[in-house]
Short mmCIF file of C-alpha atoms in Angstrom, two decimals:
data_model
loop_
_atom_site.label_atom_id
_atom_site.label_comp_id
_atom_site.label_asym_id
_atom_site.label_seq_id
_atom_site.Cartn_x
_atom_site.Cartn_y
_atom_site.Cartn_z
CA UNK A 1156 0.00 0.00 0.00
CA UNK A 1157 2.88 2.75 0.92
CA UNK A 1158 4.67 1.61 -2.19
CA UNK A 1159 1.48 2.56 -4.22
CA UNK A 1160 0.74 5.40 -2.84
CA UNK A 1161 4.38 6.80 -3.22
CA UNK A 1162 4.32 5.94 -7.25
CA UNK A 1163 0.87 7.41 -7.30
CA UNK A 1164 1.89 10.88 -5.59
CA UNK A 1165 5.66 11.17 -6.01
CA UNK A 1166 6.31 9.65 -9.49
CA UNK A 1167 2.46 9.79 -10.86
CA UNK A 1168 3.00 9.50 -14.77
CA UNK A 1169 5.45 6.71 -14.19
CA UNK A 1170 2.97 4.61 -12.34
CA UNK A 1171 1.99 2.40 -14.99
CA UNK A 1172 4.75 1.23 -15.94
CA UNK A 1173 6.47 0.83 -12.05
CA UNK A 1174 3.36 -0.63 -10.62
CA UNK A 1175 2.49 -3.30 -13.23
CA UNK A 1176 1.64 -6.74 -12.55
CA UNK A 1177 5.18 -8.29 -12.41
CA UNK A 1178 5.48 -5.50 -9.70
CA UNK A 1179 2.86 -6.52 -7.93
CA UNK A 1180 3.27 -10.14 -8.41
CA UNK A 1181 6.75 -9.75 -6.99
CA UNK A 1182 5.28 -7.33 -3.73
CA UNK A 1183 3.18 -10.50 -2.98
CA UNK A 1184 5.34 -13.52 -3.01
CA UNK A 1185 7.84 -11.37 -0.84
CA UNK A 1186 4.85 -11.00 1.90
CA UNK A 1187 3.72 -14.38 1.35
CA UNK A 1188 7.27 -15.79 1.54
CA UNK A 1189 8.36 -13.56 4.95
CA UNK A 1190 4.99 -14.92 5.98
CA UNK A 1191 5.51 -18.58 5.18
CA UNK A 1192 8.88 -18.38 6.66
CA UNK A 1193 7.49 -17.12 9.99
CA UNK A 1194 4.95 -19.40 10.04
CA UNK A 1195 7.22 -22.43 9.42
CA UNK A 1196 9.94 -21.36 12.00
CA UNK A 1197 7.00 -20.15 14.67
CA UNK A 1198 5.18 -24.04 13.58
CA UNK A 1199 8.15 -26.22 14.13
CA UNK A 1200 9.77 -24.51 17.41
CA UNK A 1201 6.31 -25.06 18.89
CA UNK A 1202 5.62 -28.93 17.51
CA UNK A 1203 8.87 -29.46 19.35
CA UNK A 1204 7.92 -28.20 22.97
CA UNK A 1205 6.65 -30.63 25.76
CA UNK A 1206 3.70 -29.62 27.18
CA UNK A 1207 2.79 -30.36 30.71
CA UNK A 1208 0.22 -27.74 31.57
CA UNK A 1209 -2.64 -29.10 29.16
CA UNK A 1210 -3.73 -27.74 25.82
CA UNK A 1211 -5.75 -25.20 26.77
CA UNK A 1212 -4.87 -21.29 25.45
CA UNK A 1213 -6.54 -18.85 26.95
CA UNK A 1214 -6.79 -16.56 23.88
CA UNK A 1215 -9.29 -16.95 20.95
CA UNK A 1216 -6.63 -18.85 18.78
CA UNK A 1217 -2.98 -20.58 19.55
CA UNK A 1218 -0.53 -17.05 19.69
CA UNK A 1219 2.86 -18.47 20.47
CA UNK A 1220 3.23 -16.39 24.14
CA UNK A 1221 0.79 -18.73 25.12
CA UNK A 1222 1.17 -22.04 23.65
CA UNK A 1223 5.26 -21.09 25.38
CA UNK A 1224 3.66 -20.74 29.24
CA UNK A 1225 1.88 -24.46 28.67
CA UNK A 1226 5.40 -25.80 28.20
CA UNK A 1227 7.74 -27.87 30.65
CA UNK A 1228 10.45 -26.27 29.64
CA UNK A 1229 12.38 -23.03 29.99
CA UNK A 1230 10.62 -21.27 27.13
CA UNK A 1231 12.26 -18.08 27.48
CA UNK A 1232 14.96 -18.28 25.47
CA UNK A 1233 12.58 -19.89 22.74
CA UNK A 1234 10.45 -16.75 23.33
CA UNK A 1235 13.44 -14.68 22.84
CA UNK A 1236 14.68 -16.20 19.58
CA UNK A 1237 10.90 -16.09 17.76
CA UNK A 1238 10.52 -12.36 18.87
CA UNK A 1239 13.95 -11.71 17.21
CA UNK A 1240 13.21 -13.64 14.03
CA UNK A 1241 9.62 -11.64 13.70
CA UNK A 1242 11.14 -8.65 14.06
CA UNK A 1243 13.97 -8.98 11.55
CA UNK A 1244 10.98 -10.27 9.20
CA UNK A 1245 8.71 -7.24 10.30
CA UNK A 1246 11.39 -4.79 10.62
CA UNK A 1247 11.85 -4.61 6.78
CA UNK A 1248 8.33 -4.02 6.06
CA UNK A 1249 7.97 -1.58 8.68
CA UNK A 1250 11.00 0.57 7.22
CA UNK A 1251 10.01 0.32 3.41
CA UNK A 1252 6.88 1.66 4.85
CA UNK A 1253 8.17 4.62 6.84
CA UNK A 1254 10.75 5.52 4.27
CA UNK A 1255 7.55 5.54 1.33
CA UNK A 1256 6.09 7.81 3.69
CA UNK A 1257 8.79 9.96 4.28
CA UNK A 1258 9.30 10.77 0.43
CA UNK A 1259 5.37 10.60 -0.07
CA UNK A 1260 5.06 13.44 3.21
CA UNK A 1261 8.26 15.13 1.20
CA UNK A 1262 6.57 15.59 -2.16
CA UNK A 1263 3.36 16.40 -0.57
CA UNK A 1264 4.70 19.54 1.38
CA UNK A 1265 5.77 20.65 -1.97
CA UNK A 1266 2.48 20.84 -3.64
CA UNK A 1267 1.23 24.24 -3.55
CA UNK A 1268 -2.85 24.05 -3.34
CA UNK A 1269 -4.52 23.10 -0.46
CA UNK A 1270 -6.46 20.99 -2.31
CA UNK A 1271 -3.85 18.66 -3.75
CA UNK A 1272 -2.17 18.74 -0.11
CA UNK A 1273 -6.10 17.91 1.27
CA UNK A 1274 -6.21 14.97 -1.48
CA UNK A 1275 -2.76 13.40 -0.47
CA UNK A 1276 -3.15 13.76 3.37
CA UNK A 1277 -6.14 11.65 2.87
CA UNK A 1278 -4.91 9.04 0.80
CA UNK A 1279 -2.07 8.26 2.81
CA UNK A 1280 -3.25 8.51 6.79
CA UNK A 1281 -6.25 6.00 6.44
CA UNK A 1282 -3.33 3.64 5.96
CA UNK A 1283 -1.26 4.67 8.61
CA UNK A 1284 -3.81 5.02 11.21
CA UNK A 1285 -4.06 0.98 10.35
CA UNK A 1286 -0.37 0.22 9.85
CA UNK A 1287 -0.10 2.62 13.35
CA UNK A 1288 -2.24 0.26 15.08
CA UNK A 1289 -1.11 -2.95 14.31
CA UNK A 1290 2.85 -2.36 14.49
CA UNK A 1291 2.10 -0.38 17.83
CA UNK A 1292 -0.29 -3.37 19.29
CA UNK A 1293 2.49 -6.33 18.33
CA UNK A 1294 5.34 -4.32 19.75
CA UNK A 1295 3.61 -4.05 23.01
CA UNK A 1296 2.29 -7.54 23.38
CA UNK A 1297 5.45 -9.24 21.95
CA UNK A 1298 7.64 -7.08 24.07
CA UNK A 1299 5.94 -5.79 27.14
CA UNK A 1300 7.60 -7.37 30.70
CA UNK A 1301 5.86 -10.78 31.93
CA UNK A 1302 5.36 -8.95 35.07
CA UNK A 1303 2.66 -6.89 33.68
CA UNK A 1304 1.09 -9.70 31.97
CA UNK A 1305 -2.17 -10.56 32.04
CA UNK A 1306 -4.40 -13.06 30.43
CA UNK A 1307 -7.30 -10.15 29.82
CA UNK A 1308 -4.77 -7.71 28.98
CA UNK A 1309 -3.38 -10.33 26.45
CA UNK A 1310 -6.44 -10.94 24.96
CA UNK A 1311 -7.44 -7.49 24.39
CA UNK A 1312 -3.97 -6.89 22.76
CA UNK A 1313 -4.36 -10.39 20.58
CA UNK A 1314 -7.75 -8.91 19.63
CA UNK A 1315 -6.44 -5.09 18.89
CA UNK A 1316 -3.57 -6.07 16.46
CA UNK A 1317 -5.41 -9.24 14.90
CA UNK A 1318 -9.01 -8.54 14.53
CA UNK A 1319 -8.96 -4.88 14.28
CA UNK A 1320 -7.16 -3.58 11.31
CA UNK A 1321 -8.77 -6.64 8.93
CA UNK A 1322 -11.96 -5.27 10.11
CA UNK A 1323 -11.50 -1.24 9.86
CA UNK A 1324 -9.56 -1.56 6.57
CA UNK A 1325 -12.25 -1.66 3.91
CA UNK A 1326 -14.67 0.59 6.18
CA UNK A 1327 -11.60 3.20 6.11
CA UNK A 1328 -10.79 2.61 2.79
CA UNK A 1329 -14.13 3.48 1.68
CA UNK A 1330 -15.15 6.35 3.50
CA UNK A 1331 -13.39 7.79 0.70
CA UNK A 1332 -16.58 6.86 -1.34
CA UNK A 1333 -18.77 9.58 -2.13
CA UNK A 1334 -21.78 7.08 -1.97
CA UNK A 1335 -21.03 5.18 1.26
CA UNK A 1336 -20.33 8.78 2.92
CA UNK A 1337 -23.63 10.49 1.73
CA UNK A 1338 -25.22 6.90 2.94
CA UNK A 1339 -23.99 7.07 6.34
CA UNK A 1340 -24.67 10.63 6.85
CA UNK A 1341 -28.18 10.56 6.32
CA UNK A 1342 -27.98 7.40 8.65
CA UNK A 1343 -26.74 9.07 11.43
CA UNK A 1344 -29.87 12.05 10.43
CA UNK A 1345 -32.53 9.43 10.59
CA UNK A 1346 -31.13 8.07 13.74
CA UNK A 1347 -30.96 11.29 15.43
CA UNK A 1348 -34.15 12.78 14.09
CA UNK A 1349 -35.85 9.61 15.76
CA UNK A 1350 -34.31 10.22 19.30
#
């Protein structure tokens, strides 16, 4: 998404040609691969732990924090070596993404009418209100002390940076529709005419 939006606003009559399908094709398998990765390493570290505490997580799905406090043994250096391996995975996502933005928040500052700034601003922040969320939500749950765990706290963070930016993307996304905006406002009319 940063990528696009930096063609589209930085380098706009070049974006045919630098965001064709091979480019996007190529975007893809690199997030599918770093994924798949993850998900191998994160699969086979846990298939290999003893557990002695029973199978029951209390989350809404298996998060590796807690499948690691149902194991006999010293998980913490297991804990330790995942985080770091997610990180070095997420870490070069998050920094293609800040440095689009920079360049994108660059070129932007440059554009003389309000209008065109107005336009850009609100392309780019629906994304990083989401990208904000999640990246802030993981860091604190992956990397907040055990002392001020909690297994409500844990599932409230679980829920934040899982379930909440799948579900707000496509209703931020398309508040930028004319149609779903003019829908929702007289909505919000009707429902406060009728109170």
């Amino acid at each position: 998404m940063s990528y696009d939006r930096y063609i589209a606003i930085c380098k706009p009559l070049h974006y045919g040609s630098l965001v064709g399908s091979r480019a996007c094709a190529q975007m893809a398998a690199a997030a599918w691969g770093s994924g798949f990765l993850n998900a191998v390493l994160h699969t086979a570290t846990t298939f290999s732990l003893p557990l002695c505490q029973g199978n029951a997580v209390d989350q809404f799905f298996c998060e590796i924090p807690q499948i690691l406090k149902l194991s006999c043994s010293d998980a913490y250096l297991r804990e330790v070596g995942l985080t770091a391996i997610g990180f070095c995975l997420g870490i070069d996502c998050f920094v293609f993404i800040v440095l689009s933005y920079v360049q994108i928040f660059r070129a932007v500052l440059r554009i003389p009418s309000e209008q065109g700034l107005h336009k850009a601003f609100s392309t780019c922040l629906p994304h990083m209100a989401v990208v904000s969320l999640f990246v802030s939500t993981v860091l604190f749950a992956y990397l907040k002390p055990p002392s001020i765990s909690s297994p409500s706290r844990d599932l409230v963070l679980s829920f934040l940076y899982s379930v909440v930016p799948p579900a707000v993307n496509p209703l931020i996304y398309s508040m930028r529709n004319q149609e779903l905006k003019h829908a929702l406002k007289k909505l919000f009319q009707l429902s406060s005419r009728s109170n």
